[in-house]
PDB file of C-alpha atoms in Angstrom:
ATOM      1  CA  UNK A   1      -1.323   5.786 -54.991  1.00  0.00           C
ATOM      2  CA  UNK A   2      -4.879   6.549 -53.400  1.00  0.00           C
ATOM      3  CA  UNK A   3      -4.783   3.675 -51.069  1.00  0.00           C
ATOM      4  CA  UNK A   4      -1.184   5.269 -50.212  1.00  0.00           C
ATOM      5  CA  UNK A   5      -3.039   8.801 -49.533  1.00  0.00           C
ATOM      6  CA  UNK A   6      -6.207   7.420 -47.978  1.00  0.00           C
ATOM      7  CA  UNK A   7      -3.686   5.404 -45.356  1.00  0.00           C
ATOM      8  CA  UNK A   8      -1.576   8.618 -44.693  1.00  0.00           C
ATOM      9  CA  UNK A   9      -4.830  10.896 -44.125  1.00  0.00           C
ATOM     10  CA  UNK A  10      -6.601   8.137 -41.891  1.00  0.00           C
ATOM     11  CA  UNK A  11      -3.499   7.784 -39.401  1.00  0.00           C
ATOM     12  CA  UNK A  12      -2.920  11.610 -39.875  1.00  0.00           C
ATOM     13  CA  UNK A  13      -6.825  11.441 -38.316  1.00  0.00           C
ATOM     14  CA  UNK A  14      -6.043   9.557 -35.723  1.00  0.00           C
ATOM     15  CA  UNK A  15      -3.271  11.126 -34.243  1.00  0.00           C
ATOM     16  CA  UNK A  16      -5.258  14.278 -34.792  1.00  0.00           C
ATOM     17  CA  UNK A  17      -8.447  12.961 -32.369  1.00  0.00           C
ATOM     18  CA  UNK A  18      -6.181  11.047 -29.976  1.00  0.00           C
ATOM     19  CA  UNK A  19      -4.515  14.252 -28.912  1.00  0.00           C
ATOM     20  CA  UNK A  20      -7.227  16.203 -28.082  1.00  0.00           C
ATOM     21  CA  UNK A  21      -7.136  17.313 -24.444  1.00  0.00           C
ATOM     22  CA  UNK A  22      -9.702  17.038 -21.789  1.00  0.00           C
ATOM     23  CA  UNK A  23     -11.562  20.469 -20.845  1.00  0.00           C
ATOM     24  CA  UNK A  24     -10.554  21.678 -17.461  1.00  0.00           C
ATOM     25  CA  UNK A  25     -13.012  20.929 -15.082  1.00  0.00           C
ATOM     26  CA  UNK A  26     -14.770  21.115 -11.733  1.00  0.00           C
ATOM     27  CA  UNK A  27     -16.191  18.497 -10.630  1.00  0.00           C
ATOM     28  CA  UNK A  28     -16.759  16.694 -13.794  1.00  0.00           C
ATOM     29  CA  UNK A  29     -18.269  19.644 -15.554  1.00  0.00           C
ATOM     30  CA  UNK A  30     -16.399  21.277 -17.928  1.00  0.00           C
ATOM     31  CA  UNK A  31     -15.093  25.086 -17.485  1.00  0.00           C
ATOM     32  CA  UNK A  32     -15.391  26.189 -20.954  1.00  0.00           C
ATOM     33  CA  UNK A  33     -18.884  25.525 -21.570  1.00  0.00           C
ATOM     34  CA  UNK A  34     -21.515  28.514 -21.747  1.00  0.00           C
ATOM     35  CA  UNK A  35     -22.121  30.080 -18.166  1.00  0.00           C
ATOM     36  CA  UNK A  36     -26.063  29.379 -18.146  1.00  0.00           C
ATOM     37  CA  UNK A  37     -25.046  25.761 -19.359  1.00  0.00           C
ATOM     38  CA  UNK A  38     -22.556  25.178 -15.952  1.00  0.00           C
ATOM     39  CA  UNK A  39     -25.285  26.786 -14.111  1.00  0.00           C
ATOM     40  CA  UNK A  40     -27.998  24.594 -15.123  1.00  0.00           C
ATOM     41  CA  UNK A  41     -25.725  21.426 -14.507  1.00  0.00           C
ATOM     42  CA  UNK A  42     -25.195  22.738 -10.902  1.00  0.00           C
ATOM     43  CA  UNK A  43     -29.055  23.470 -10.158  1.00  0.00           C
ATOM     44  CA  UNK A  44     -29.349  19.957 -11.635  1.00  0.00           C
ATOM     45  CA  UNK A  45     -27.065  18.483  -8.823  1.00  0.00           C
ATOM     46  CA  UNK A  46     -29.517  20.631  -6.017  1.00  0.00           C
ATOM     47  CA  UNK A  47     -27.474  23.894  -5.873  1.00  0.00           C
ATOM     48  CA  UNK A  48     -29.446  27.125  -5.364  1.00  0.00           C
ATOM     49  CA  UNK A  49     -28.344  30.472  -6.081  1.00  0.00           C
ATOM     50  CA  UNK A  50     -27.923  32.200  -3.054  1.00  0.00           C
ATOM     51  CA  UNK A  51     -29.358  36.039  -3.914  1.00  0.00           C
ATOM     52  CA  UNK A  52     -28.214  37.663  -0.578  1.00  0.00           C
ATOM     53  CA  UNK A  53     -24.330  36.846  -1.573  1.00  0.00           C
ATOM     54  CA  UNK A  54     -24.394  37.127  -4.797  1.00  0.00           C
ATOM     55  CA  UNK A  55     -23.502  39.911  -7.413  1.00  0.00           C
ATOM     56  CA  UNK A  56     -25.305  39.036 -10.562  1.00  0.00           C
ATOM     57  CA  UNK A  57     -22.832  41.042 -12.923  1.00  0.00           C
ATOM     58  CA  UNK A  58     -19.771  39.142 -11.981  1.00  0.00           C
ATOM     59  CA  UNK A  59     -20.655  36.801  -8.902  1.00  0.00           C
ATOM     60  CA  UNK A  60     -22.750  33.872  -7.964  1.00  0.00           C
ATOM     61  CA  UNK A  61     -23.173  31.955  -4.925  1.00  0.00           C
ATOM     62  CA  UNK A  62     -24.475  28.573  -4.871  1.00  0.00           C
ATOM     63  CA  UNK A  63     -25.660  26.396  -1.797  1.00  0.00           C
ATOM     64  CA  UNK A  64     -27.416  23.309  -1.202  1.00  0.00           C
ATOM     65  CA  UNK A  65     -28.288  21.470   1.616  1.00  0.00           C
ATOM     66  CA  UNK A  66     -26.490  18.475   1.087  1.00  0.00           C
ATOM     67  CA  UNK A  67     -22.435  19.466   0.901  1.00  0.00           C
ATOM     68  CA  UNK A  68     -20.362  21.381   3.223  1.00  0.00           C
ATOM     69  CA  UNK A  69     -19.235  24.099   1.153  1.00  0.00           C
ATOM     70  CA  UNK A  70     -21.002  26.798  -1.174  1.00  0.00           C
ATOM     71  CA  UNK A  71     -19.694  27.381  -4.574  1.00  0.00           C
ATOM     72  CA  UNK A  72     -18.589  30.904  -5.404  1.00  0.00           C
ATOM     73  CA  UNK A  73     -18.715  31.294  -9.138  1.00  0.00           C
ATOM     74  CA  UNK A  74     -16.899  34.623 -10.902  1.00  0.00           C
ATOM     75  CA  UNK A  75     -17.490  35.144 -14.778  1.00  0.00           C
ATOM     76  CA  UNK A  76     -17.406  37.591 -17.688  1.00  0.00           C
ATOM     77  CA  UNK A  77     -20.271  37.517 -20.014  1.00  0.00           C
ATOM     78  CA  UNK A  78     -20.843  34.215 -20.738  1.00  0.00           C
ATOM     79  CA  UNK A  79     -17.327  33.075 -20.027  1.00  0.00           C
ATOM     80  CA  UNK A  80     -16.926  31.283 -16.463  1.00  0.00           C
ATOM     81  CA  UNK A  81     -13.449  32.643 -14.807  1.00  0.00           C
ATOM     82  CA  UNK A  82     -13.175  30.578 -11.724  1.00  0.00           C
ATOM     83  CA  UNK A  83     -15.005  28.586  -9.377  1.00  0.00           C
ATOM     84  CA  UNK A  84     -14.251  28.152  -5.763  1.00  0.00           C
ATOM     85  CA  UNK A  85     -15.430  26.102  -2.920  1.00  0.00           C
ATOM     86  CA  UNK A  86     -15.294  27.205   0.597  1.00  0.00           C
ATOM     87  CA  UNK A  87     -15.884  25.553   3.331  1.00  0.00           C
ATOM     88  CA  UNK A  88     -17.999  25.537   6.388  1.00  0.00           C
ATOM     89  CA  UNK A  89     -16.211  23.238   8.817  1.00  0.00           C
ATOM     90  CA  UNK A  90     -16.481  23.965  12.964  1.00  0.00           C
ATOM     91  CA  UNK A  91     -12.451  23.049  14.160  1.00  0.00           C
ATOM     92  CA  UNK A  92      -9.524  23.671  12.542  1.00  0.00           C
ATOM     93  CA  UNK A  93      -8.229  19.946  13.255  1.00  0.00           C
ATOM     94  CA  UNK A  94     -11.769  19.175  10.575  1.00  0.00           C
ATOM     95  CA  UNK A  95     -10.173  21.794   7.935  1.00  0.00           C
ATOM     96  CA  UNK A  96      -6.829  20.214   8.226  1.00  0.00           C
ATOM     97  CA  UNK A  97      -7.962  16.515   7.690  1.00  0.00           C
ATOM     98  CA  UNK A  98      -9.668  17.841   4.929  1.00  0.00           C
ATOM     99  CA  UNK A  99      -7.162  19.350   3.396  1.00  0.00           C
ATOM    100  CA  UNK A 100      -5.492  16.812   3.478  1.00  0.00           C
ATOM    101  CA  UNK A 101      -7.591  14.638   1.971  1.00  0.00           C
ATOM    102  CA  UNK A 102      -8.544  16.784  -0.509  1.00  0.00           C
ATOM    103  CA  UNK A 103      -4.879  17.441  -1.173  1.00  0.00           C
ATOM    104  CA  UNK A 104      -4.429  13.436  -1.537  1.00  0.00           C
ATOM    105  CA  UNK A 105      -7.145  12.603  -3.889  1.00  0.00           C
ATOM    106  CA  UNK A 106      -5.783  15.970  -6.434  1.00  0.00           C
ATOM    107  CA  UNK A 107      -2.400  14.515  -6.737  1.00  0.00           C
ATOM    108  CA  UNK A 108      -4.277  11.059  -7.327  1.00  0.00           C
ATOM    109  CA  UNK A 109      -6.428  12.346  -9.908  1.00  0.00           C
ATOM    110  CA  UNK A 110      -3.481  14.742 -11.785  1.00  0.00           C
ATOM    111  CA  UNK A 111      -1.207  12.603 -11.355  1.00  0.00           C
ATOM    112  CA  UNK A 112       1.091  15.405 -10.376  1.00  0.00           C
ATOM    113  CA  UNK A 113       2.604  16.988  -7.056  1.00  0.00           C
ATOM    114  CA  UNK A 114       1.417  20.536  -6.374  1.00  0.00           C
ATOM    115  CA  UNK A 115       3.304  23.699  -6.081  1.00  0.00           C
ATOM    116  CA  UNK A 116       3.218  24.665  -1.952  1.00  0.00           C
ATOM    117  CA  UNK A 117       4.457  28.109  -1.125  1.00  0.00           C
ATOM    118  CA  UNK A 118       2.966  27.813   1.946  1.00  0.00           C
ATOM    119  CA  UNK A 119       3.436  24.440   4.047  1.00  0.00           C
ATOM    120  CA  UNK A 120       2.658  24.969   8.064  1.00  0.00           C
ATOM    121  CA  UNK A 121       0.146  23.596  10.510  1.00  0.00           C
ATOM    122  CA  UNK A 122      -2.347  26.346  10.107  1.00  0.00           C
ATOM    123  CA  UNK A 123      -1.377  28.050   7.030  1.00  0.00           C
ATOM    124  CA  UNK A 124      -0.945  25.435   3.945  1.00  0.00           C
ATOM    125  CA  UNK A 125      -1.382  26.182   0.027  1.00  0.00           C
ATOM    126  CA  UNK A 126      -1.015  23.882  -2.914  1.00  0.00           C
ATOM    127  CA  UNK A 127      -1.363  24.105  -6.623  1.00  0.00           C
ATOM    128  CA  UNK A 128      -2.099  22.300  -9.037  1.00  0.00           C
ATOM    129  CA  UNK A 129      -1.626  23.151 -12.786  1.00  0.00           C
ATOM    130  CA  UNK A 130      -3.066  21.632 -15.320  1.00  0.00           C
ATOM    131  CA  UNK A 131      -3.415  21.986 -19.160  1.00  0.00           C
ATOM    132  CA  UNK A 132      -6.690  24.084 -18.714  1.00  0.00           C
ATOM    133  CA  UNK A 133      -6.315  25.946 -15.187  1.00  0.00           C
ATOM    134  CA  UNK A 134      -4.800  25.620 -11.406  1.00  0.00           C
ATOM    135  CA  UNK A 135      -6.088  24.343  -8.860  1.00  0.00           C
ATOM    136  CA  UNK A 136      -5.211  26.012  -5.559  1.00  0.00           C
ATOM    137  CA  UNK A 137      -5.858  24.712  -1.963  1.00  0.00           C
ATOM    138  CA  UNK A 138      -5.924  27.213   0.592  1.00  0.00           C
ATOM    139  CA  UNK A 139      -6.194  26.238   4.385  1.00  0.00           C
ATOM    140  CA  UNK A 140      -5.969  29.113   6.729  1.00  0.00           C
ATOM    141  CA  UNK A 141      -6.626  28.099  10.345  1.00  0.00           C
ATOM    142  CA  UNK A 142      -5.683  31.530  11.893  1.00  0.00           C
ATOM    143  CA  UNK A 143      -8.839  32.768  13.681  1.00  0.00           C
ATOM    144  CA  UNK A 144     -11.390  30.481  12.572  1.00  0.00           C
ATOM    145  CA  UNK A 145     -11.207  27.289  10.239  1.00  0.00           C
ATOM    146  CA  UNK A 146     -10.999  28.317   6.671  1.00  0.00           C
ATOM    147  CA  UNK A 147     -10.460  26.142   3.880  1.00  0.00           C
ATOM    148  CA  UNK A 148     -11.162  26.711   0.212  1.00  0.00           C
ATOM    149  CA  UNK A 149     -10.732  25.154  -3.310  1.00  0.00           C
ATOM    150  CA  UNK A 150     -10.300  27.683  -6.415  1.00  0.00           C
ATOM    151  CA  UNK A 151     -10.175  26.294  -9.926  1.00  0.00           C
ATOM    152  CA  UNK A 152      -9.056  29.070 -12.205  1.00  0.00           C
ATOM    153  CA  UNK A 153      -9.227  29.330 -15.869  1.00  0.00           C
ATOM    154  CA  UNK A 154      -6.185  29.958 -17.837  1.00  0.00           C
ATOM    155  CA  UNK A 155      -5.983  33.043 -19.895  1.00  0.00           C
ATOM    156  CA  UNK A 156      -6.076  31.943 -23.316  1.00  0.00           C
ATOM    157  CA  UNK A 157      -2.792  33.654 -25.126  1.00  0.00           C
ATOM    158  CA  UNK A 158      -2.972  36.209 -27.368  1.00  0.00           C
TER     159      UNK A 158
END
């Protein structure tokens, strides 16, 4: 009878750990993890908080030399809200290859096709939802090249 309740509690264990989801994440860090903690992995990969453009109450801006976007955190507390990526590209036919591509490599990862409310030549969204957020690409080509990358948090249900 113990071997029978040992057996029953270890495969009750397994299913247990084997259903555990990934965190939603950007960029291989995960979203849920203290602010300070996401900040300090992001200074570790040579971002720099850019002071000028950043609120420190419910913004931060982060640049570094070697990517062509900045990363616009928002937060509440401790608790990271959404990160987005815009970025700094000189034609629109640049922000549409990358959106592209970006788009491509999303439904790659996720293996899922994204929601697009919007699907022109110059004015394209998609999103992706996933167990832990959405992911939203926005290109908007209308006076300038624009193209951004927002992961949102869900809201945790209450």
């Amino acid at each position: 009878m113990k071997k029978l309740i040992v057996i029953v509690a270890a495969v009750a264990a397994l299913f247990a750990c084997s259903s555990e989801k990934a965190p939603f994440n950007y960029r291989g860090l995960a979203m849920n993890m203290p602010l300070t903690q996401f900040m300090d992995s992001l200074q570790a990969r040579g971002f720099a908080v850019d002071t000028a453009a950043s609120d420190s109450g419910k913004t931060w801006v982060l640049k570094s030399e070697g990517v062509p976007y900045h990363v616009l955190l928002a937060f509440k507390g401790e608790k990271l809200l959404m990160a987005q990526e815009n970025y700094t590209m000189s034609t629109n036919d640049s922000t549409r290859d990358a959106w592209q591509e970006l788009r491509d490599n999303l439904e790659k990862e996720l293996g899922t096709w994204p929601n697009m409310p919007k699907h022109g030549d110059d004015h394209k969204v998609a999103t992706f939802e996933t167990d832990g957020g959405f992911i939203t690409l926005t290109l908007e080509n209308t006076y300038s090249p624009n193209l951004n990358v927002r992961y949102t948090v869900k809201e945790e249900e209450k």
